[in-house]
CSV table of C-alpha atoms and ligand atoms in Angstrom, one decimal:
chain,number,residue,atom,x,y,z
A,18,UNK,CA,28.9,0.3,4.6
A,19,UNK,CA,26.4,-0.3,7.4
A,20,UNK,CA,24.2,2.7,8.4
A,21,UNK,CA,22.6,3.4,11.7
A,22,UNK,CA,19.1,3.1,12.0
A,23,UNK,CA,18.9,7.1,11.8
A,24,UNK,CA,21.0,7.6,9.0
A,25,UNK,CA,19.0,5.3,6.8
A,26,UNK,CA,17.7,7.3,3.5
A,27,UNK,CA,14.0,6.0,2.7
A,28,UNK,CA,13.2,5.2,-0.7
A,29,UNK,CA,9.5,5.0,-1.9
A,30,UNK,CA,8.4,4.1,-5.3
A,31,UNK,CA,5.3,5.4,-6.6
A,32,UNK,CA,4.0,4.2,-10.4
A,33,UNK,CA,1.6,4.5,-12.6
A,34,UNK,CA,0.9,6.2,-16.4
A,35,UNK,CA,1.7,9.7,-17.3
A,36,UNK,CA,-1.2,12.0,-17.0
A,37,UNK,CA,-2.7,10.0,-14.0
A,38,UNK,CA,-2.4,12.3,-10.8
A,39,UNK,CA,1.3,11.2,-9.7
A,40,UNK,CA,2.3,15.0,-9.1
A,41,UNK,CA,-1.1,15.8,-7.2
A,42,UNK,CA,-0.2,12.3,-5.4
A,43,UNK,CA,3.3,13.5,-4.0
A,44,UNK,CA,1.8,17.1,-2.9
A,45,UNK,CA,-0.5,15.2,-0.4
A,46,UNK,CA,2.2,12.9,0.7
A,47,UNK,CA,5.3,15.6,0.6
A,48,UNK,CA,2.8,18.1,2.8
A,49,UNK,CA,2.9,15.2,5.5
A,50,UNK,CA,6.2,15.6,6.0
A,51,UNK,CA,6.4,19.4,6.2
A,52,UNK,CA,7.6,22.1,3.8
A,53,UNK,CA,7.0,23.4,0.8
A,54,UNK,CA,9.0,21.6,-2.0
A,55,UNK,CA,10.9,23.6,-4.2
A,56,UNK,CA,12.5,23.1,-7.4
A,57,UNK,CA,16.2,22.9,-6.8
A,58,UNK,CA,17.6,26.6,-6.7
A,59,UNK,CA,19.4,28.5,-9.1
A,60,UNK,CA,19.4,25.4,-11.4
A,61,UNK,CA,17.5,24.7,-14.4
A,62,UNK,CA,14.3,26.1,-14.7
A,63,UNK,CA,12.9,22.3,-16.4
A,64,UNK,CA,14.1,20.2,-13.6
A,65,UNK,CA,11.8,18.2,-12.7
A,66,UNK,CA,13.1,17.4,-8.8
A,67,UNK,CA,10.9,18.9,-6.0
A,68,UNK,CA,12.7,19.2,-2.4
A,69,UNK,CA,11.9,19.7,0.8
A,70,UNK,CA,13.6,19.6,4.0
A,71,UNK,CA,12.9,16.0,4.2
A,72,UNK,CA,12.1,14.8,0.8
A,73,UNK,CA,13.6,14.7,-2.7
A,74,UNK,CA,10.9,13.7,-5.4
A,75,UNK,CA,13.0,12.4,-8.7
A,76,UNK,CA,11.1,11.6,-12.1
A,77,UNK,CA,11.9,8.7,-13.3
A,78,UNK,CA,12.0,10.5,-16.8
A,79,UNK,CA,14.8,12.1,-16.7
A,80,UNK,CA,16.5,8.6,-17.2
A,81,UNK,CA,15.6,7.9,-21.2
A,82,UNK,CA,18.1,7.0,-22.5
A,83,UNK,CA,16.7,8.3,-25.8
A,84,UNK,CA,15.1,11.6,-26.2
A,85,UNK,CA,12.0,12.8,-28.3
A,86,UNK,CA,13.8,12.6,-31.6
A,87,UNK,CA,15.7,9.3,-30.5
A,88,UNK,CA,12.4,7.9,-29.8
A,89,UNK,CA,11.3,8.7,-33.0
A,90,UNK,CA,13.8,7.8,-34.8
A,91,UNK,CA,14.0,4.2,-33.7
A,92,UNK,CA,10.3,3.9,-33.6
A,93,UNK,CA,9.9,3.0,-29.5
A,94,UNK,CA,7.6,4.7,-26.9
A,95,UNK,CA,8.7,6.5,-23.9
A,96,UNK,CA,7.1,3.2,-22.0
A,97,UNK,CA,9.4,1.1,-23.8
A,98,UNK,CA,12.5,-0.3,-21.4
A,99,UNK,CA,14.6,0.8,-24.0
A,100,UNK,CA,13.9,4.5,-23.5
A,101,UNK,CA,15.3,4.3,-20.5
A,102,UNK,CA,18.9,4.3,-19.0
A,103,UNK,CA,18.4,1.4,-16.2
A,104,UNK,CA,22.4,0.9,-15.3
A,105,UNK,CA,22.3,4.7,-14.4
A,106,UNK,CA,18.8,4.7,-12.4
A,107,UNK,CA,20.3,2.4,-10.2
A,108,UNK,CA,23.6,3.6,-10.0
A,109,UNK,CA,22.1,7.3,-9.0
A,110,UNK,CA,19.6,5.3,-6.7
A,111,UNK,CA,21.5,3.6,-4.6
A,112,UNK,CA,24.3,6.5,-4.2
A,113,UNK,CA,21.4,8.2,-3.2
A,114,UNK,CA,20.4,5.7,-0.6
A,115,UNK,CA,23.8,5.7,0.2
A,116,UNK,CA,23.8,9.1,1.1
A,117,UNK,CA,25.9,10.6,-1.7
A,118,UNK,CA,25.2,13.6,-4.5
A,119,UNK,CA,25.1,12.7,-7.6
A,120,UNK,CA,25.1,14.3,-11.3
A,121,UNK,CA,21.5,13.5,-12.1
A,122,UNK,CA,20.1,13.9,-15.9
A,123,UNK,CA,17.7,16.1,-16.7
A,124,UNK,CA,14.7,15.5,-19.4
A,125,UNK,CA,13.2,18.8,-20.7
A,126,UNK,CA,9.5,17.9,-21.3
A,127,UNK,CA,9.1,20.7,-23.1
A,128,UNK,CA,11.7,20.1,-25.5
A,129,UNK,CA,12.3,16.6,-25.3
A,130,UNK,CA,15.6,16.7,-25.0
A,131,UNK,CA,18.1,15.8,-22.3
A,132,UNK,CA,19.8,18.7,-21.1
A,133,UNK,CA,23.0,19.2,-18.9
A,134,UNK,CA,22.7,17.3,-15.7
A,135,UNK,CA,21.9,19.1,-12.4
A,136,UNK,CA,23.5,17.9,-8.8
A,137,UNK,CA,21.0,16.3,-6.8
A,138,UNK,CA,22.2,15.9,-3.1
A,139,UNK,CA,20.5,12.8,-0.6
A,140,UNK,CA,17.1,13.4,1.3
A,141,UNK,CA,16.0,12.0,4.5
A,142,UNK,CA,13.6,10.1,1.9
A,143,UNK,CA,13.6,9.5,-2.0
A,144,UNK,CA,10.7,9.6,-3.8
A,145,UNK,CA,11.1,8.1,-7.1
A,146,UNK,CA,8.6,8.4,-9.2
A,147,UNK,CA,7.6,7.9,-12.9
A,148,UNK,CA,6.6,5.0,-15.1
A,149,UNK,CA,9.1,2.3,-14.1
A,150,UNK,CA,10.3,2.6,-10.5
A,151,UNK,CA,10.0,-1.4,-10.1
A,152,UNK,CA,11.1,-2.7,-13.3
A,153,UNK,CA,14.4,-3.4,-13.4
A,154,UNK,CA,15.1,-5.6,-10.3
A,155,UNK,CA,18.4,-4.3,-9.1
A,156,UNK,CA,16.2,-0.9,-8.8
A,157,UNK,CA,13.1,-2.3,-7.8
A,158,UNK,CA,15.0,-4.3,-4.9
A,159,UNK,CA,16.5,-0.6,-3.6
A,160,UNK,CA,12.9,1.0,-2.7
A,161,UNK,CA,11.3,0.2,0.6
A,162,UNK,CA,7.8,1.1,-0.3
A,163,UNK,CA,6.3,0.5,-3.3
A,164,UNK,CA,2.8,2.4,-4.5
A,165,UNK,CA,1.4,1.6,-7.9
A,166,UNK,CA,-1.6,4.1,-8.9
A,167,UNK,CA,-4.1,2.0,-10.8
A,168,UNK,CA,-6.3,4.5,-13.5
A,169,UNK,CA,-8.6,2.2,-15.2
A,170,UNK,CA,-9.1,2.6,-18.7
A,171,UNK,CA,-12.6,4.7,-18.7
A,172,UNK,CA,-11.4,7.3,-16.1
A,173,UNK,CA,-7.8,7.8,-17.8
A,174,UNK,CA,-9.9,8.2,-21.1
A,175,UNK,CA,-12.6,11.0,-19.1
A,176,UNK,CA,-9.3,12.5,-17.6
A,177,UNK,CA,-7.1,12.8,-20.8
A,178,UNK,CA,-10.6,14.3,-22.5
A,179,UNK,CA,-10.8,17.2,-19.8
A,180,UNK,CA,-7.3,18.3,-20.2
A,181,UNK,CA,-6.5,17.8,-23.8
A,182,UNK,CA,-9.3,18.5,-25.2
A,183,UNK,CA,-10.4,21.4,-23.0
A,184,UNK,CA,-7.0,22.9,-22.0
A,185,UNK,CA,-4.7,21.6,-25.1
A,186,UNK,CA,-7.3,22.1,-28.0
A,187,UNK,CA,-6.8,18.4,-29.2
A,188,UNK,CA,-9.2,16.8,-30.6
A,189,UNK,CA,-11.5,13.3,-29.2
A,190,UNK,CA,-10.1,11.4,-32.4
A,191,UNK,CA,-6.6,12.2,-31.8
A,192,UNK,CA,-6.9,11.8,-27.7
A,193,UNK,CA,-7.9,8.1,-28.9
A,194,UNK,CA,-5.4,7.4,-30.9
A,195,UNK,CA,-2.7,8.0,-28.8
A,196,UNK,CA,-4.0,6.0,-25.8
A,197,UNK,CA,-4.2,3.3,-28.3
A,198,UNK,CA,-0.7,3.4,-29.7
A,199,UNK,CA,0.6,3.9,-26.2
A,200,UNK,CA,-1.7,1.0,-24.8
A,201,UNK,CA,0.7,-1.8,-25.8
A,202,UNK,CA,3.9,-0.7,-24.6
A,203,UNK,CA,1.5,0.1,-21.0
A,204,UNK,CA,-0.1,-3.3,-21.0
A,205,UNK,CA,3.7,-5.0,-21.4
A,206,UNK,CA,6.2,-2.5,-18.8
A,207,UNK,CA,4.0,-0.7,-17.0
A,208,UNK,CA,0.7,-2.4,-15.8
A,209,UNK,CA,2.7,-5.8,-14.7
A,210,UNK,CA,4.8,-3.5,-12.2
A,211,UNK,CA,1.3,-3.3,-10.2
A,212,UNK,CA,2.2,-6.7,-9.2
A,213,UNK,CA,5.0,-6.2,-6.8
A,214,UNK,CA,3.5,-2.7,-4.9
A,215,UNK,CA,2.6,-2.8,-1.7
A,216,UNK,CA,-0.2,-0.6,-1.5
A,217,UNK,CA,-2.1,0.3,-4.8
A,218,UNK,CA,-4.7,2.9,-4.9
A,219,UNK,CA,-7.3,1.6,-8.3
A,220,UNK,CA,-9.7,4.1,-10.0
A,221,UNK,CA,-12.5,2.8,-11.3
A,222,UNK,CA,-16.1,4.5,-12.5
A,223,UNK,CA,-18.6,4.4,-10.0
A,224,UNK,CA,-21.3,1.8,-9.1
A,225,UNK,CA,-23.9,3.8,-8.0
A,226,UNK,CA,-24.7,5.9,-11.4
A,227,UNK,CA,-25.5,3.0,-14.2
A,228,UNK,CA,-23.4,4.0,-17.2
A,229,UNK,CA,-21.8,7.0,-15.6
A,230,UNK,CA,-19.1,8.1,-18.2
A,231,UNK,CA,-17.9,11.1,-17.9
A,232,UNK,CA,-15.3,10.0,-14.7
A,233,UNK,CA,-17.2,12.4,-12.4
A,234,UNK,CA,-18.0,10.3,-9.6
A,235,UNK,CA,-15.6,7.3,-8.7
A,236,UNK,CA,-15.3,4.2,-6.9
A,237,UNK,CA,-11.7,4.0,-5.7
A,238,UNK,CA,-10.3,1.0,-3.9
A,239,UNK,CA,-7.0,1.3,-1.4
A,240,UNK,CA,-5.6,-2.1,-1.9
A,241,UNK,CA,-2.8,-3.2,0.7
A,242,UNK,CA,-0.6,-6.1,1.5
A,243,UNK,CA,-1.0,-7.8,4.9
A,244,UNK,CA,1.9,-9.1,6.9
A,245,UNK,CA,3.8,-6.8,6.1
A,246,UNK,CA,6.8,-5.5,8.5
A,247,UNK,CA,6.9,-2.0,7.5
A,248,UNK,CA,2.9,-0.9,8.0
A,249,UNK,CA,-0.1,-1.8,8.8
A,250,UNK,CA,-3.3,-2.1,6.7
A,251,UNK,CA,-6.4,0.3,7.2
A,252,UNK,CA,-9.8,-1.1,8.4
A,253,UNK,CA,-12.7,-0.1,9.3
A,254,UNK,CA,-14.8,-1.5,12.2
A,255,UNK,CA,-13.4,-4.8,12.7
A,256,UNK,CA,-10.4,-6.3,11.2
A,257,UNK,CA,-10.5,-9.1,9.3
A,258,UNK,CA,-14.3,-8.4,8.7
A,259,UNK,CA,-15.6,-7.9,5.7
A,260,UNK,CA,-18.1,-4.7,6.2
A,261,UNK,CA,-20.2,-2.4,3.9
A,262,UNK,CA,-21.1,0.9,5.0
A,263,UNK,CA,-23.6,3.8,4.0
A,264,UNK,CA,-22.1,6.5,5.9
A,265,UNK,CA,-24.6,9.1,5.0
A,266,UNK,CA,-27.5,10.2,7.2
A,267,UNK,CA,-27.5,12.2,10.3
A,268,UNK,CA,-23.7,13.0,10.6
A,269,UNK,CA,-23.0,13.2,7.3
A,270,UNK,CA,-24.5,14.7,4.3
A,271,UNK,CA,-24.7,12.9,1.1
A,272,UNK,CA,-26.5,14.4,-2.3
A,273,UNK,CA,-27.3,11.9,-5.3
A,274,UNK,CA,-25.9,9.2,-5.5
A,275,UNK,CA,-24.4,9.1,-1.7
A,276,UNK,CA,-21.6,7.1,-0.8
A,277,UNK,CA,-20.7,3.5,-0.1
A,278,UNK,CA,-17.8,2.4,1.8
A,279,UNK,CA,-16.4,-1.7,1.7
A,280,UNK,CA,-13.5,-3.1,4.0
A,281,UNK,CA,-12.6,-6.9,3.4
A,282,UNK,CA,-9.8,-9.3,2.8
A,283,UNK,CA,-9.6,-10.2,-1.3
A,284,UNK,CA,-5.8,-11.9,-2.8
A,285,UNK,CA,-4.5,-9.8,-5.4
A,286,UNK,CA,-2.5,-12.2,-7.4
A,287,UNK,CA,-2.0,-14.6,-5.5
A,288,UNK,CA,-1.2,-12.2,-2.5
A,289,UNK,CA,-3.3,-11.5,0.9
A,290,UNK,CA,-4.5,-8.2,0.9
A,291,UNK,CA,-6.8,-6.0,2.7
A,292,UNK,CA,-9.4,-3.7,0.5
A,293,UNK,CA,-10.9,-0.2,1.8
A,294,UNK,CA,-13.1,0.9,-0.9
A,295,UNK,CA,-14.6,4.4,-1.0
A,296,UNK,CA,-17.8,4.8,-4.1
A,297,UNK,CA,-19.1,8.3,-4.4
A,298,UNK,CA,-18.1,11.7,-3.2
A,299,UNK,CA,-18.3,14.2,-0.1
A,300,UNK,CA,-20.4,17.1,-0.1
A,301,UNK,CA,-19.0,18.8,3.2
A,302,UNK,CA,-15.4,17.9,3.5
A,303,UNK,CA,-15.5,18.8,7.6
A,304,UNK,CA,-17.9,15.9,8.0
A,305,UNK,CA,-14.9,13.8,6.6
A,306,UNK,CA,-14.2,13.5,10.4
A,307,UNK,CA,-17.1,11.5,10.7
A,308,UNK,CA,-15.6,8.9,8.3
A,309,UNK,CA,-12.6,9.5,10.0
A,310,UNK,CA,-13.0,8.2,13.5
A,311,UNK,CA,-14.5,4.5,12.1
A,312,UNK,CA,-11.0,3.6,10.7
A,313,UNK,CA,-8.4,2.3,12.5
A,314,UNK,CA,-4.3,1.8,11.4
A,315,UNK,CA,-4.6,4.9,9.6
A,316,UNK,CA,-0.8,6.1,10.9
A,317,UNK,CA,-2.7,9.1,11.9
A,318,UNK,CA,-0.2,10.9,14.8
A,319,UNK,CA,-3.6,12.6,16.3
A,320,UNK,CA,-7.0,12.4,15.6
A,321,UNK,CA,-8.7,14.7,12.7
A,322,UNK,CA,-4.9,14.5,10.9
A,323,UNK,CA,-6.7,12.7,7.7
A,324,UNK,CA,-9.5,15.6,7.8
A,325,UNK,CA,-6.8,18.3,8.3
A,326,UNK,CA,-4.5,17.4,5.7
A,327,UNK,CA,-7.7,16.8,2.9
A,328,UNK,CA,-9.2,20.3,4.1
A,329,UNK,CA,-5.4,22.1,3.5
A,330,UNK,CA,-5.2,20.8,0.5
A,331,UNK,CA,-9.1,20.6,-0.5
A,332,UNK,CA,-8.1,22.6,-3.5
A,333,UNK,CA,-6.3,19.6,-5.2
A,334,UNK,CA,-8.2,17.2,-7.6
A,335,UNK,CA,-10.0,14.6,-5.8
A,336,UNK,CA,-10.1,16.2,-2.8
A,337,UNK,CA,-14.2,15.4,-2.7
A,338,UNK,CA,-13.7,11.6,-3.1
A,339,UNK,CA,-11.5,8.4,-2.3
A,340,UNK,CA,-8.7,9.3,-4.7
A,341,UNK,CA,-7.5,12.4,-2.1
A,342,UNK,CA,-8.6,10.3,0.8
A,343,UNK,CA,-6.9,6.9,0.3
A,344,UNK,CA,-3.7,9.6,-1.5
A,345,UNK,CA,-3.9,10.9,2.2
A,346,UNK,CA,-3.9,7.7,4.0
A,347,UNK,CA,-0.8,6.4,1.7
A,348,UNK,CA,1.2,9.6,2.6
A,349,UNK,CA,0.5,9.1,6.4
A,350,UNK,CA,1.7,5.3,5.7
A,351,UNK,CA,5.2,6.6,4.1
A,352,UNK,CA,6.0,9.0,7.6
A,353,UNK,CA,5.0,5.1,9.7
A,354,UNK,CA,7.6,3.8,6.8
A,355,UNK,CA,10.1,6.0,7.3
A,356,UNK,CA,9.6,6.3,11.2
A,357,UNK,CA,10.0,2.1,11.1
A,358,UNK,CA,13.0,1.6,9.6
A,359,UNK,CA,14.7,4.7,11.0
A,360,UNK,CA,13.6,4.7,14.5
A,361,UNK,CA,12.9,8.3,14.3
A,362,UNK,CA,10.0,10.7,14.8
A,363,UNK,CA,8.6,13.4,12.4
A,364,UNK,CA,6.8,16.2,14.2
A,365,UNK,CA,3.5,16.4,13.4
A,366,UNK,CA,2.8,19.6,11.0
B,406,ADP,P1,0.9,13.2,-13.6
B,406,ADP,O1,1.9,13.9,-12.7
B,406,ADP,O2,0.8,11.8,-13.4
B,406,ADP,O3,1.2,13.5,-15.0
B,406,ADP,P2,-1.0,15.2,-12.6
B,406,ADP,O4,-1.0,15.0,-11.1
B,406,ADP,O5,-0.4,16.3,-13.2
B,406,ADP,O6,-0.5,13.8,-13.3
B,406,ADP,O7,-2.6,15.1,-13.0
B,406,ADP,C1,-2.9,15.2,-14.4
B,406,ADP,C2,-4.3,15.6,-14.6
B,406,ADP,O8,-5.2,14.5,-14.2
B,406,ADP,C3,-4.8,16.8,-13.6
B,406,ADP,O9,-4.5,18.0,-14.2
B,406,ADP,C4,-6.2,16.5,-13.5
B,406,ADP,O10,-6.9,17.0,-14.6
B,406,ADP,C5,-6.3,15.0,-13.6
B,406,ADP,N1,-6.4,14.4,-12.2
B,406,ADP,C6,-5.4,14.0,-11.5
B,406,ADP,N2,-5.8,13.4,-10.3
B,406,ADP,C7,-7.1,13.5,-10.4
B,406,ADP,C8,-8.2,13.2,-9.4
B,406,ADP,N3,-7.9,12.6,-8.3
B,406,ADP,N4,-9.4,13.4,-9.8
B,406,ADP,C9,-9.7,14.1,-10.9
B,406,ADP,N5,-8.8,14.4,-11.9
B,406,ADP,C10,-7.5,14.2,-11.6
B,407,G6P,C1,7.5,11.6,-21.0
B,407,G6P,C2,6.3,11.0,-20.4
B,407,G6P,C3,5.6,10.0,-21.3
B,407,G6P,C4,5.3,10.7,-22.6
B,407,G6P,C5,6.6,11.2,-23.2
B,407,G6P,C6,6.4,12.0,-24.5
B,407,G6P,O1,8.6,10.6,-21.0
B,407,G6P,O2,6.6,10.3,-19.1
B,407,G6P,O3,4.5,9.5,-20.7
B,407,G6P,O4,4.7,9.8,-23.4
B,407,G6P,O5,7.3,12.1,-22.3
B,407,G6P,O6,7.0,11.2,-25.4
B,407,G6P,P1,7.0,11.5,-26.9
B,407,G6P,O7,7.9,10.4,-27.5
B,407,G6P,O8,5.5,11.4,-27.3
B,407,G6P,O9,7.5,12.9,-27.0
């Protein structure tokens, strides 16, 4: 079947470890498009599918192949490929694409089991997202844009600490143990998929603080393809150049320890990419408009959008630092994606 430009469906990938900001990630870029996604209504109350009038997010999860006790039983991780139904992801996918409904699975993360499939009907774009959106090639070669979300090891560690040990009651020792039985199965499936992204947005602990450990402040680094046909990388100042810039003084206020911006060209193996790298934190996020107006090829429809979209949603972690800022940028850069390859315009929101 050949489509028309207009009726293409848009499929972006985003991947990267459980517990690593992937749902805060797809608020910012869903609230680009417009809308507030819903769970699917009158269904089940576990789904994990968010729609909006343009966009369909689909975890990933709910194609294991094996549930909780499966897992268990045949002593694999939920990381492992063979958790995970790859024939059916890309069946589903690619119907999707195609523009048809399908019967999509369901996995209860509260009772780690698979529960009765739900009807999930095709968006203007799919967002797939979960631990192996590139994996498997037949599904890999269905998504147009592919953003891998790269939590290092420290700041995973300081994240997993806040939540589990402040919110879940677990304890440091047993926080460490299971990153460390999960950390083979990650190195081997998930990690390598970074390699065939397109834009992937790295969290690393800062450089300004020597030995700052608890994942407070960060140094975050928005990594992106050149040449590509679909978008066009971010820069600041001068493409091409490679800059470093203290943005803090009379237009914008910076407490201990400030902030450094870096713009250059780097490979990423083997690959041409540009960097935008953002150390620190903002104190005022209005002044972000300041920061703002130095970058060009942000996809921005006016200017102020970045500033606008990180004040609405200022409430969100990492709405102080690069993480929300270069999660912004990204979701502007899936609307240029989508407008691309379907020669059509979203209206501004
Ligand atoms: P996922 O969907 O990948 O499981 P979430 O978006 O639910 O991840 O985020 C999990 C937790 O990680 C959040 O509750 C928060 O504590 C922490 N987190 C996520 N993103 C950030 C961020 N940018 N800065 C600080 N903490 C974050
Ligand atoms: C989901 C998550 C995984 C998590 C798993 C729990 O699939 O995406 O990251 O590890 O649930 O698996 P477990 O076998 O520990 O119940």
């Amino acid at each position: 079947v050949v489509q028309a430009a207009s009726d293409k469906v848009v499929v972006i990938g985003l991947a990267a470890d459980s517990g690593c900001g992937k749902s805060t990630f797809m608020r910012r870029v869903t609230g680009i498009f417009g809308g507030e996604p819903k769970p699917p209504a009158g269904g089940n109350p576990d789904s994990n599918t968010l729609s909006s009038e343009m966009t369909t997010v689909i975890c990933l999860d709910d194609y294991h192949s094996l549930d909780r006790n499966g897992r268990k039983e045949a002593g694999v991780t939920a990381l492992a490929p063979e958790s995970q139904n790859f024939d059916l992801m890309y069946e589903q996918v690619k119907a999707l694409k195609e523009g048809k409904t399908v019967a999509k699975p369901i996995y209860n993360h509260v009772t780690g089991l698979l529960d009765p499939p739900e009807d999930t009907t095709s968006p203007n774009i799919l967002i797939i997202e979960g631990l192996h959106p590139f994996y498997d090639d037949r599904v890999n070669e269905l998504v147009d844009f592919r953003i891998y979300l790269d939590i290092s090891d420290e700041i995973k560690f300081a994240w997993k600490i806040q939540r589990d040990m402040a919110e879940r009651g677990h304890s440091l020792e047993s926080i460490k143990a299971s990153i460390e039985a999960r950390k083979p199965d990650f190195d081997a499936y998930i990690d390598p998929q970074k390699k065939k992204a397109d834009m992937i947005i790295q969290v690393l602990p800062t450089q300004l603080v020597p030995d700052e450990k608890e994942g407070k402040i960060l140094r975050v680094r928005l990594i992106m393809k050149d040449g590509m046909k679909l978008f066009d990388p971010v820069y600041l100042f001068d493409q091409g150049s490679t800059v470093s810039w203290i943005p803090c003084g009379r237009k914008l206020t910076c407490s201990f320890p400030g902030i450094k911006m870096f713009y250059g060209p780097d490979t990423y193996y083997g690959e041409e990419v540009s960097v935008l790298e953002m150390d620190g934190q903002f104190d005022k996020l209005e002044e972000l408009i300041y920061m703002e107006s130095h970058l060009s090829n942000t996809s921005a429809k006016f200017y102020g959008e970045i500033t606008q979209q990180m004040l609405k949603n200022s409430a969100f972690p990492g709405s102080n630092n690069g993480t929300g800022l270069f999660q912004t940028i990204v979701g502007l850069k899936c609307r240029e994606v989508y407008e691309r390859i379907t020669e059509k315009t979203v209206a501004r929101v």
